[in-house]
Coordinates of C-alpha atoms in Angstrom, one line a residue:
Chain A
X7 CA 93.0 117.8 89.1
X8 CA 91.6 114.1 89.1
X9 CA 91.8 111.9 86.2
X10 CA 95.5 112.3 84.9
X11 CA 94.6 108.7 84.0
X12 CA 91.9 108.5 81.1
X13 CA 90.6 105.2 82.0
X14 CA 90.6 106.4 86.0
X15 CA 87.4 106.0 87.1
X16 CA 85.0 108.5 88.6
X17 CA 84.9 108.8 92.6
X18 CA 81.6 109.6 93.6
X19 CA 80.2 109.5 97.1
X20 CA 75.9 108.3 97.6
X21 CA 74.8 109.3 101.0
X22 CA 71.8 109.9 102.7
X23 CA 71.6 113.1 105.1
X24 CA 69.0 113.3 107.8
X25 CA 66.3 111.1 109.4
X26 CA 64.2 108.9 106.9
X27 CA 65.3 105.2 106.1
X28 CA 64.1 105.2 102.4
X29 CA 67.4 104.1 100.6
X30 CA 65.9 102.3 97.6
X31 CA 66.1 105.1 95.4
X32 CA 69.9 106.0 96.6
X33 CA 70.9 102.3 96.1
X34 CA 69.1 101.8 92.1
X35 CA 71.3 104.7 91.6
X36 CA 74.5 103.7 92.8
X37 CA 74.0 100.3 91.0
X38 CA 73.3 102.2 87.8
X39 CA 76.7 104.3 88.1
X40 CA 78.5 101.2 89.0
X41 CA 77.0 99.8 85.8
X42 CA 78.3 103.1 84.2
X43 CA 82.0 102.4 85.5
X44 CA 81.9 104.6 88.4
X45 CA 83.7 103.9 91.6
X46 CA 80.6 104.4 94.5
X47 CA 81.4 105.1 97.9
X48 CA 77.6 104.2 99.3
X49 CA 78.2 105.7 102.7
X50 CA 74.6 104.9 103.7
X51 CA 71.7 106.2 106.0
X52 CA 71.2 109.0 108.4
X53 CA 74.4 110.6 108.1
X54 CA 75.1 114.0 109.2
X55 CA 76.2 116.9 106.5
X56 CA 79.9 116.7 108.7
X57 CA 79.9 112.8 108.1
X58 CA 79.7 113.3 104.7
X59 CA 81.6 116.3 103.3
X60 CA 84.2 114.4 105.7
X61 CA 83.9 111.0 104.0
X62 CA 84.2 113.1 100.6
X63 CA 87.3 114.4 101.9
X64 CA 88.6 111.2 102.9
X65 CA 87.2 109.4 100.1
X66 CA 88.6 112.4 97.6
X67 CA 85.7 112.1 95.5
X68 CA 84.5 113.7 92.7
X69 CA 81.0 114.4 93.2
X70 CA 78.6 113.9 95.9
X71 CA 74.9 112.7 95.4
X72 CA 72.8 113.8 98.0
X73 CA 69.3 111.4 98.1
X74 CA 66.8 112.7 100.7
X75 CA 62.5 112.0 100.9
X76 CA 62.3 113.5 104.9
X77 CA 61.1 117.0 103.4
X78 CA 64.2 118.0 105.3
X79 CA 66.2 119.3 102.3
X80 CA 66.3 122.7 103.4
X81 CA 68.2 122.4 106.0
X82 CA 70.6 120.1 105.0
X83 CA 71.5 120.4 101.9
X84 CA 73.0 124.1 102.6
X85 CA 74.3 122.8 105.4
X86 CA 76.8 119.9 103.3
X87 CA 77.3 123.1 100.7
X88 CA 78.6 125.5 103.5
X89 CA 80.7 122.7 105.2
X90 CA 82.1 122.0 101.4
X91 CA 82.9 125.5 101.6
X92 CA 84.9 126.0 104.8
X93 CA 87.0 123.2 103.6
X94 CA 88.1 124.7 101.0
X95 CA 86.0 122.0 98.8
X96 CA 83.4 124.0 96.7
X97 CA 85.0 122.6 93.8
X98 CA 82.9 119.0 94.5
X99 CA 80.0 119.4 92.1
X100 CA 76.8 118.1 94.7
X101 CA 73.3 116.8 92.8
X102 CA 70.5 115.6 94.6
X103 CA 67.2 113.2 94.1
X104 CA 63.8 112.5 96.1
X105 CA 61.4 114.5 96.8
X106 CA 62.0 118.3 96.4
X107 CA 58.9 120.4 95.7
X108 CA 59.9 122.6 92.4
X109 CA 60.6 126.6 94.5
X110 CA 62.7 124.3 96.7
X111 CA 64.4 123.2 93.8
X112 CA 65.0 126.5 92.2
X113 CA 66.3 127.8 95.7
X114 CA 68.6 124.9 96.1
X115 CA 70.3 125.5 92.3
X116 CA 71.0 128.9 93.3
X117 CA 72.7 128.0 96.4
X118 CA 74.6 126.0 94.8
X119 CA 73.1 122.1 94.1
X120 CA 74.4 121.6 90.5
X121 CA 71.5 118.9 89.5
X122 CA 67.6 118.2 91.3
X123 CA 66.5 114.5 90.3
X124 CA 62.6 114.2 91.2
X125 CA 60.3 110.8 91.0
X126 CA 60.6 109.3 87.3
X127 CA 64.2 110.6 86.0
X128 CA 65.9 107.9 84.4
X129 CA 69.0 106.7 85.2
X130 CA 70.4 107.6 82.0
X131 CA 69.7 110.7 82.6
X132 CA 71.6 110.7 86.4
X133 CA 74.0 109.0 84.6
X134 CA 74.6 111.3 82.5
X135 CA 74.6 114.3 84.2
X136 CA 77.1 112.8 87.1
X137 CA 79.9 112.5 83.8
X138 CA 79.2 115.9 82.9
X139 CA 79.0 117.5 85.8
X140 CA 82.2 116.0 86.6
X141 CA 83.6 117.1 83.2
X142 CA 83.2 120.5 83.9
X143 CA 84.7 120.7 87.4
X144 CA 88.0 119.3 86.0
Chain B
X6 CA 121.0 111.6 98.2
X7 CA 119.6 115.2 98.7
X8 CA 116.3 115.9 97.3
X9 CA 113.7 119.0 97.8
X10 CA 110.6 117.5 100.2
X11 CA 107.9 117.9 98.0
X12 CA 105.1 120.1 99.4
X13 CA 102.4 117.4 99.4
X14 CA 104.7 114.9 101.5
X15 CA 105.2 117.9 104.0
X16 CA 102.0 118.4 104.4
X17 CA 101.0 114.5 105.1
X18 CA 103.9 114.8 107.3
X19 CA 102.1 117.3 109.2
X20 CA 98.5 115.8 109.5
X21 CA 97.1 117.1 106.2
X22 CA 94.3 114.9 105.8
X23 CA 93.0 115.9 102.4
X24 CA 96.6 116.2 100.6
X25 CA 96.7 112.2 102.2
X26 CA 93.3 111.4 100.8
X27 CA 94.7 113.1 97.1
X28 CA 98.3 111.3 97.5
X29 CA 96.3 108.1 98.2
X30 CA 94.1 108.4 94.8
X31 CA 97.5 109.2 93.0
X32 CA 98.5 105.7 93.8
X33 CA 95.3 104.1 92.9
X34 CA 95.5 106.3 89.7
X35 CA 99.2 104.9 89.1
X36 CA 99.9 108.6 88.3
X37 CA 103.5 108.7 88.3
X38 CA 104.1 112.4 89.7
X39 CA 103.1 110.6 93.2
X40 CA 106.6 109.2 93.2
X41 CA 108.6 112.3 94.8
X42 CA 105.9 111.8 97.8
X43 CA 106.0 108.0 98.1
X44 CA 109.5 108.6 98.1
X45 CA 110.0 111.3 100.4
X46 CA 107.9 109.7 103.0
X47 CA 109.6 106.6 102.7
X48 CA 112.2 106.9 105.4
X49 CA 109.6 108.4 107.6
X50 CA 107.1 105.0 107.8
X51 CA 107.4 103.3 111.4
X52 CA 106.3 99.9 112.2
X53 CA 102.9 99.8 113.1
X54 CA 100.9 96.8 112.8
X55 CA 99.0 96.7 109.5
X56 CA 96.3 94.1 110.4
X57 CA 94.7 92.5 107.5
X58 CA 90.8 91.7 108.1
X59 CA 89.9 88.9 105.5
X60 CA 86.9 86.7 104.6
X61 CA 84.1 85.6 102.7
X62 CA 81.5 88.1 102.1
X63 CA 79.2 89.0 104.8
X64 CA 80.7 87.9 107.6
X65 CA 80.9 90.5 109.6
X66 CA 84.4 92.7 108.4
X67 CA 83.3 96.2 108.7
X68 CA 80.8 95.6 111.9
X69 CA 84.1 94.2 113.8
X70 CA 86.5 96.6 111.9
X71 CA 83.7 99.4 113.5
X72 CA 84.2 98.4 116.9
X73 CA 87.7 97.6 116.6
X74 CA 88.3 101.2 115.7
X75 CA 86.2 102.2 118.6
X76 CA 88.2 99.9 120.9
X77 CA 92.0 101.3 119.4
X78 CA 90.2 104.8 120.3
X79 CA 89.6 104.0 123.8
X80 CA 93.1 102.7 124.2
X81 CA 94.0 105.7 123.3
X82 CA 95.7 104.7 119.2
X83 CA 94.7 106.6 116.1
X84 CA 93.8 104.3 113.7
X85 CA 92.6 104.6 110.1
X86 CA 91.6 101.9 107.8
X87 CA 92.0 100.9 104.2
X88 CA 89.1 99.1 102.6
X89 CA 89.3 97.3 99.4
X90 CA 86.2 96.3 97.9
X91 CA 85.9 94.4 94.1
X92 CA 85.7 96.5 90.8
X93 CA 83.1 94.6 88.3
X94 CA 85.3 92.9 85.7
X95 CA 82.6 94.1 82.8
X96 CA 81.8 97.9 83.6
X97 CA 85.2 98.6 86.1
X98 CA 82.5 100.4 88.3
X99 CA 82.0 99.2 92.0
X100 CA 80.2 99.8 94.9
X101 CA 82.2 100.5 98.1
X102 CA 80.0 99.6 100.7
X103 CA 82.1 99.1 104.0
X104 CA 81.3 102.9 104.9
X105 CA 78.1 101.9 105.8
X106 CA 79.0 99.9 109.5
X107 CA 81.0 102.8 110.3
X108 CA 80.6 105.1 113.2
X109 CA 82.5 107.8 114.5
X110 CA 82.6 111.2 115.9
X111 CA 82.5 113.6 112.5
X112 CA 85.4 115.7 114.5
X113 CA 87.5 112.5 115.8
X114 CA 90.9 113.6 114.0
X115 CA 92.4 110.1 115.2
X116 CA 90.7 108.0 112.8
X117 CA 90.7 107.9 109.1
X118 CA 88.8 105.8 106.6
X119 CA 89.5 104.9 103.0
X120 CA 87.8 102.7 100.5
X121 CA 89.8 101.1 97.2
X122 CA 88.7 99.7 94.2
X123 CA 90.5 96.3 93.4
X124 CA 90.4 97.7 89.5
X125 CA 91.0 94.4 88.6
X126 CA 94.5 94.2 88.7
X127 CA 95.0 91.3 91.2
X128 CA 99.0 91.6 91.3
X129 CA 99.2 95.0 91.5
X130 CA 96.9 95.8 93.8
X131 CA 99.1 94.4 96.7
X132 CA 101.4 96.6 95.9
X133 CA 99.1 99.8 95.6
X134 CA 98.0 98.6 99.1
X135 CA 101.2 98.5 100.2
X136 CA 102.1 101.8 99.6
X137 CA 98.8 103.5 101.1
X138 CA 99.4 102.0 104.3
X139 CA 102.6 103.3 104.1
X140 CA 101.3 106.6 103.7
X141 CA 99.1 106.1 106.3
X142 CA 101.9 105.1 108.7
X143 CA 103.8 108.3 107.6
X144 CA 101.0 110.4 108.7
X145 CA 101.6 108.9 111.9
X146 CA 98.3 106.9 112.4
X147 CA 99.7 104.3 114.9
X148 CA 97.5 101.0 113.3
X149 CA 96.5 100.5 110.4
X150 CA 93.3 98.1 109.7
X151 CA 93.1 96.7 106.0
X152 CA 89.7 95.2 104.6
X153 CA 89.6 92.7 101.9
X154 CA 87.8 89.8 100.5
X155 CA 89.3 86.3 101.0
X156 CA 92.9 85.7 100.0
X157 CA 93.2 84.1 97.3
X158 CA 94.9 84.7 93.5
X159 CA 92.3 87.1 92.4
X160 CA 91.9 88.9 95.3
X161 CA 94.2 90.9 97.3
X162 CA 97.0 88.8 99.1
X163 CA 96.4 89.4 102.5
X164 CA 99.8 88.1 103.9
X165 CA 101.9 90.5 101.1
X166 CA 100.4 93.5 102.8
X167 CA 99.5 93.0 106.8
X168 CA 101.7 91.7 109.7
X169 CA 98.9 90.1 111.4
X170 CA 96.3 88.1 109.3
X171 CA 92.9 87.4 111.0
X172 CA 90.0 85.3 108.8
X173 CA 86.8 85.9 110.0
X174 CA 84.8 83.3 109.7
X175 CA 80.6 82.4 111.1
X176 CA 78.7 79.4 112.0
X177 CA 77.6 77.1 109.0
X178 CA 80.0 77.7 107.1
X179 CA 80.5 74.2 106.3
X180 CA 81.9 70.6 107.6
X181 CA 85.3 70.4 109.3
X182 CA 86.7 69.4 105.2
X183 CA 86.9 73.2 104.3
X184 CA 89.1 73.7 107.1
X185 CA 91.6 71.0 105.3
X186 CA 91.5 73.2 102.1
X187 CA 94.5 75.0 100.8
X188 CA 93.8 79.0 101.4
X189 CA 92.4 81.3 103.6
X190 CA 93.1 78.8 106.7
X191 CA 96.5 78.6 106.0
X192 CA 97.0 82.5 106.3
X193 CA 95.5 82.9 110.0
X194 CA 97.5 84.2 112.7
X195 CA 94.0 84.9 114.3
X196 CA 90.4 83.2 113.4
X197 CA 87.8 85.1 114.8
X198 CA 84.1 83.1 114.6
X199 CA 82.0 85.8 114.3
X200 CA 78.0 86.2 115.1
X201 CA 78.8 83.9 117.9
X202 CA 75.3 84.5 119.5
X203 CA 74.3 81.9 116.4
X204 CA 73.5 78.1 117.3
X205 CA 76.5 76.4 116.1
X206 CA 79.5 78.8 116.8
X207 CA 80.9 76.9 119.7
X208 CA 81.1 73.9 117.1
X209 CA 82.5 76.1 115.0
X210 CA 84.8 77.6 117.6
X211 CA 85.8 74.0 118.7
X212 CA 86.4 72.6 114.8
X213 CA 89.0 75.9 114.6
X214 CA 90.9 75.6 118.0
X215 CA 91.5 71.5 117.4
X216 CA 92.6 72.4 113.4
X217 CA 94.7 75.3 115.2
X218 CA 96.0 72.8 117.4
X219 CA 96.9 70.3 115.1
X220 CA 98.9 72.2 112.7
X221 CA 101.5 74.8 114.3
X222 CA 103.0 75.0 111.1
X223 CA 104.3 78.2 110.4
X224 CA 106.7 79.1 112.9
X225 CA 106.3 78.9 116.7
X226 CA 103.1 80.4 116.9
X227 CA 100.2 78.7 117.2
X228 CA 97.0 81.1 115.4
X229 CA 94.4 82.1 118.4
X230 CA 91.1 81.9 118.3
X231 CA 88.1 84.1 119.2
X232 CA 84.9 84.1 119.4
X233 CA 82.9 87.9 118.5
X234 CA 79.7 88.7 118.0
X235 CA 78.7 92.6 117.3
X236 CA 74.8 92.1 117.2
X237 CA 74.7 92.6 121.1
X238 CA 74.7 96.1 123.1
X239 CA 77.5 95.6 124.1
X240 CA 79.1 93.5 121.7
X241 CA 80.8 90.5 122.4
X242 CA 84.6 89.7 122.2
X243 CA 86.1 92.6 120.8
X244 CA 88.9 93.5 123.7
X245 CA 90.1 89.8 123.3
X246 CA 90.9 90.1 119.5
X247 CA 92.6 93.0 119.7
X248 CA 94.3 91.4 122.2
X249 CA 95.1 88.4 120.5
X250 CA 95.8 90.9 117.6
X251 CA 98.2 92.7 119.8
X252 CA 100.2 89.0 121.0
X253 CA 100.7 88.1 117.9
X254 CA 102.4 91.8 117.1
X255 CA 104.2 90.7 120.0
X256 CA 105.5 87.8 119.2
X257 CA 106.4 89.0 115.8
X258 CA 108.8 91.6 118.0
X259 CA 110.1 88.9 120.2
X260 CA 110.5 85.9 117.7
X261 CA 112.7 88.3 114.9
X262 CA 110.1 87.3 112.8
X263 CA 108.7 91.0 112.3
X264 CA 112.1 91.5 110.3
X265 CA 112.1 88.7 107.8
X266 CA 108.5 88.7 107.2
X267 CA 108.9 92.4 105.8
X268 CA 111.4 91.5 104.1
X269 CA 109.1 88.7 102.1
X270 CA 107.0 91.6 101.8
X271 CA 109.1 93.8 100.3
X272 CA 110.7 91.4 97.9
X273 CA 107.6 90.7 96.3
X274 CA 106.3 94.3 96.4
X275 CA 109.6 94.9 94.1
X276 CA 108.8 92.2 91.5
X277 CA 105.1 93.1 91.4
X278 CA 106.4 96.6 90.6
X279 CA 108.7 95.5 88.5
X280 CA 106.7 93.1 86.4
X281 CA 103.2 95.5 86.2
X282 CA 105.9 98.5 84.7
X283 CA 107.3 95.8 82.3
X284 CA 104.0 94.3 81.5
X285 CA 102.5 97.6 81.0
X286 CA 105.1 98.8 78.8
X287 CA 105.9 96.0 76.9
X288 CA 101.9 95.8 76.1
X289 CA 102.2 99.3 74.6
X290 CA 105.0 98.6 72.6
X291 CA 104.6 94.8 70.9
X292 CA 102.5 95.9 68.1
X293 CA 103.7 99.9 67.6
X294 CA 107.6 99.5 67.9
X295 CA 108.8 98.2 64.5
X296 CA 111.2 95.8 65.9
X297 CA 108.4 94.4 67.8
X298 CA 105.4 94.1 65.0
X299 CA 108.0 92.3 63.1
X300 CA 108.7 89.5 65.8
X301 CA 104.8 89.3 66.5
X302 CA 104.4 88.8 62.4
X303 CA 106.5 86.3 62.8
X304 CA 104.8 84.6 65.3
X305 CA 101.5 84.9 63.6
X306 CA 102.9 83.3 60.2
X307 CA 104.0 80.3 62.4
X308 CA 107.6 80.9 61.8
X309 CA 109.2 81.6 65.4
X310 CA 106.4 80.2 68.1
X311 CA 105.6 82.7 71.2
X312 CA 107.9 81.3 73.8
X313 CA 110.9 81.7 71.3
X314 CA 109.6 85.0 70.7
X315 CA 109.4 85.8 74.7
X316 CA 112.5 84.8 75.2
X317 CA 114.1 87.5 72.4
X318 CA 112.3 90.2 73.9
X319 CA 113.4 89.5 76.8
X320 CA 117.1 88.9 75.4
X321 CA 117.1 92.4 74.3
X322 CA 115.5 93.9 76.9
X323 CA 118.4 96.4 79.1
X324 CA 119.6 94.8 81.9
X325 CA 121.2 95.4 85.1
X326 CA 122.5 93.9 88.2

């Protein structure tokens, strides 16, 4: 559905569910899609899983990237999938970074979270997976 | 003229919020199957005030566009906002960082918020603007907020798309000379001096209302000027811009004026259409169509010079009217 345009440029919005205030991480990588041509909606701290699947409606992004280091993950992340869900919105391909022990990652891919980034990926890498993740959701 | 409503207009007609926020990217895309929408919501757009929020970075847009939504909500308006941030001339990426001031209910159906790219198309982007608040006016939000950077040739030409202009401007910004300068002063029908809780903004306030005072330029009203500041619980000022916001919406009813600046507005939204689809097309064409190559060969051996050239392209070029 998006992109009729070749050189239209990929939607995607950065927010940070929960409770802690560490956005470093979330910004570097915001920068380095910007730097990859990527439009960035950076909708910021301690948003609620409704503020942001509704900001990715309004925004009609996509792909969401989800950056959280509260250790609550768990909760929330299922929470922005299910609300993605309900609105008819599954299609949005969702990754994640920060700090997400290994079983939590596993759980989280099989719920749905299409790419875990933990403590020393390159941005290359996010990069890259963001383009191809969006790739195969068209 | 009789034509089917297409689904997608129907449904923005009828509060559809996510066929809106797809219609929207179709007009940032330029994707030409949005035109049976744009169309068909065309004669349904009423005239709500599109208010133009402009200034240098930093000031404080999205913190008073924040509680300016917050106000419109406890008068009771739906309001949703258009945000246009710069797209980076090397990688066309961007950051769209206005999101970040703004607070609302998650289930508040009578607000809406959008961020654009510029995509670095500086003419066309007015026009692009143009037609999403449009849209937005379709879908019956009642006003319409628009964000942008200053107002000047490379960014987005505040007067071309709002009815009421308001520069926001902060102490320090310099001496009473950059008020003199062509530009962003000139397009004020309301200075706000934000972070007024600074040392210096009643200076500031002052240098405005005797500048204000002095010119009275355009037309019979004279640009108000308040003061804001949205670092205090509760913030200060916010009731009077709107208000000011709302006299000047006023006057633009009362004047006659609210008829011939749109249709300024919609003059040059036609020749900015008109001259991107040319531009556009024309740029696909001069070195592909035979007819063309040939004149540019031309050029290039020094035998006809570009303007010459311009002007036969343009001499054989279909016209009408």
């Amino acid at each position: 559905m998006p992109h009729a345009h070749p050189t239209t440029p990929i939607r995607v919005l950065i927010a940070k569910p929960g409770l802690d205030g560490h956005d470093r991480g979330a910004k570097v990588v915001a920068r380095a899609l910007r730097d990859a041509g990527f439009e960035v909606i950076y909708a910021g701290l301690r948003q609620t899983p409704e503020e942001i699947v509704r900001a990715a409606l309004e925004e009609d992004v996509d792909l969401i990237g989800l950056s959280i280091l509260s250790g609550a993950h768990m909760a929330l992340f299922p929470r922005v999938l299910a609300l993605l869900k309900k609105e008819h919105a599954a299609n949005i391909p969702v990754f994640a970074g920060g700090i997400i022990p290994d079983e939590d990652a596993r759980q989280l891919k099989r719920a749905g979270i299409r790419a875990i980034f933990g403590p020393g990926t390159s941005l290359q890498e996010i990069v890259t997976t963001a383009q191809r993740l969006v790739r195969s959701a068209a | 003229m009789t034509r089917a409503v297409p689904s997608a207009a129907r449904a923005i007609l009828d509060g559809d919020r996510r066929a809106l926020a797809r219609a929207i990217s179709q007009v940032e895309n330029r994707d030409p199957s949005v035109a049976p929408v744009v169309r068909a919501l065309y004669s349904h757009v009423r005239n709500v005030p599109v208010v133009g929020i402009a200034g240098p970075l930093g000031v404080g847009k999205s913190s008073l566009i924040n509680l300016l939504v917050a106000r419109l909500r406890e008068l009771g308006r739906t309001v949703a906002v258009v945000a246009v941030d710069p797209s980076s001339p090397y990688s066309g990426g961007s950051v769209l960082g206005d999101r970040i001031r703004f607070s609302r209910r998650a289930d508040d159906g009578g607000v809406f918020f959008r961020s654009m790219a510029s995509r670095g198309e500086a003419g066309g982007l007015a026009a692009a603007t143009r037609e999403v608040t449009r849209m937005l006016a379709a879908a019956n939000f009642e006003v319409v907020l628009v964000e942008t950077v200053g107002s000047g040739q490379v960014d987005i030409a505040v007067r071309d798309v709002a009815t009421t202009s308001v520069v926001v401007l902060v102490p320090h910004l310099g001496d009473e000379v950059q008020t003199l300068k062509a530009g962003l002063f000139e397009i004020a029908d309301v200075f706000c001096v934000n972070k007024a809780d600074l040392p210096g903004a009643e200076l500031a306030r002052k240098d405005l209302a005797e500048l204000v005072g002095l010119a009275a330029a355009r037309g019979a009203w004279t640009p108000r000027v308040v003061s804001t500041s949205t670092f205090p619980t509760p913030p200060l000022g916010i009731a009077e811009l709107w208000s000011a916001i709302e006299d000047h919406e006023r006057f633009l009813d009362d004047s006659g004026q609210r008829a011939t600046e749109e249709r300024r507005r919609l003059a040059t939204e036609i020749v900015e259409l008109v001259r991107e689809r040319v531009g556009r097309e024309l740029s696909e064409r001069i070195d592909r169509a035979p007819g063309l190559r040939k004149l540019l060969d031309e050029v290039v051996a020094r035998r006809i010079d570009p303007r010459t050239a311009a002007e036969r392209v343009e001499r054989d070029r279909p016209r009408r009217g």
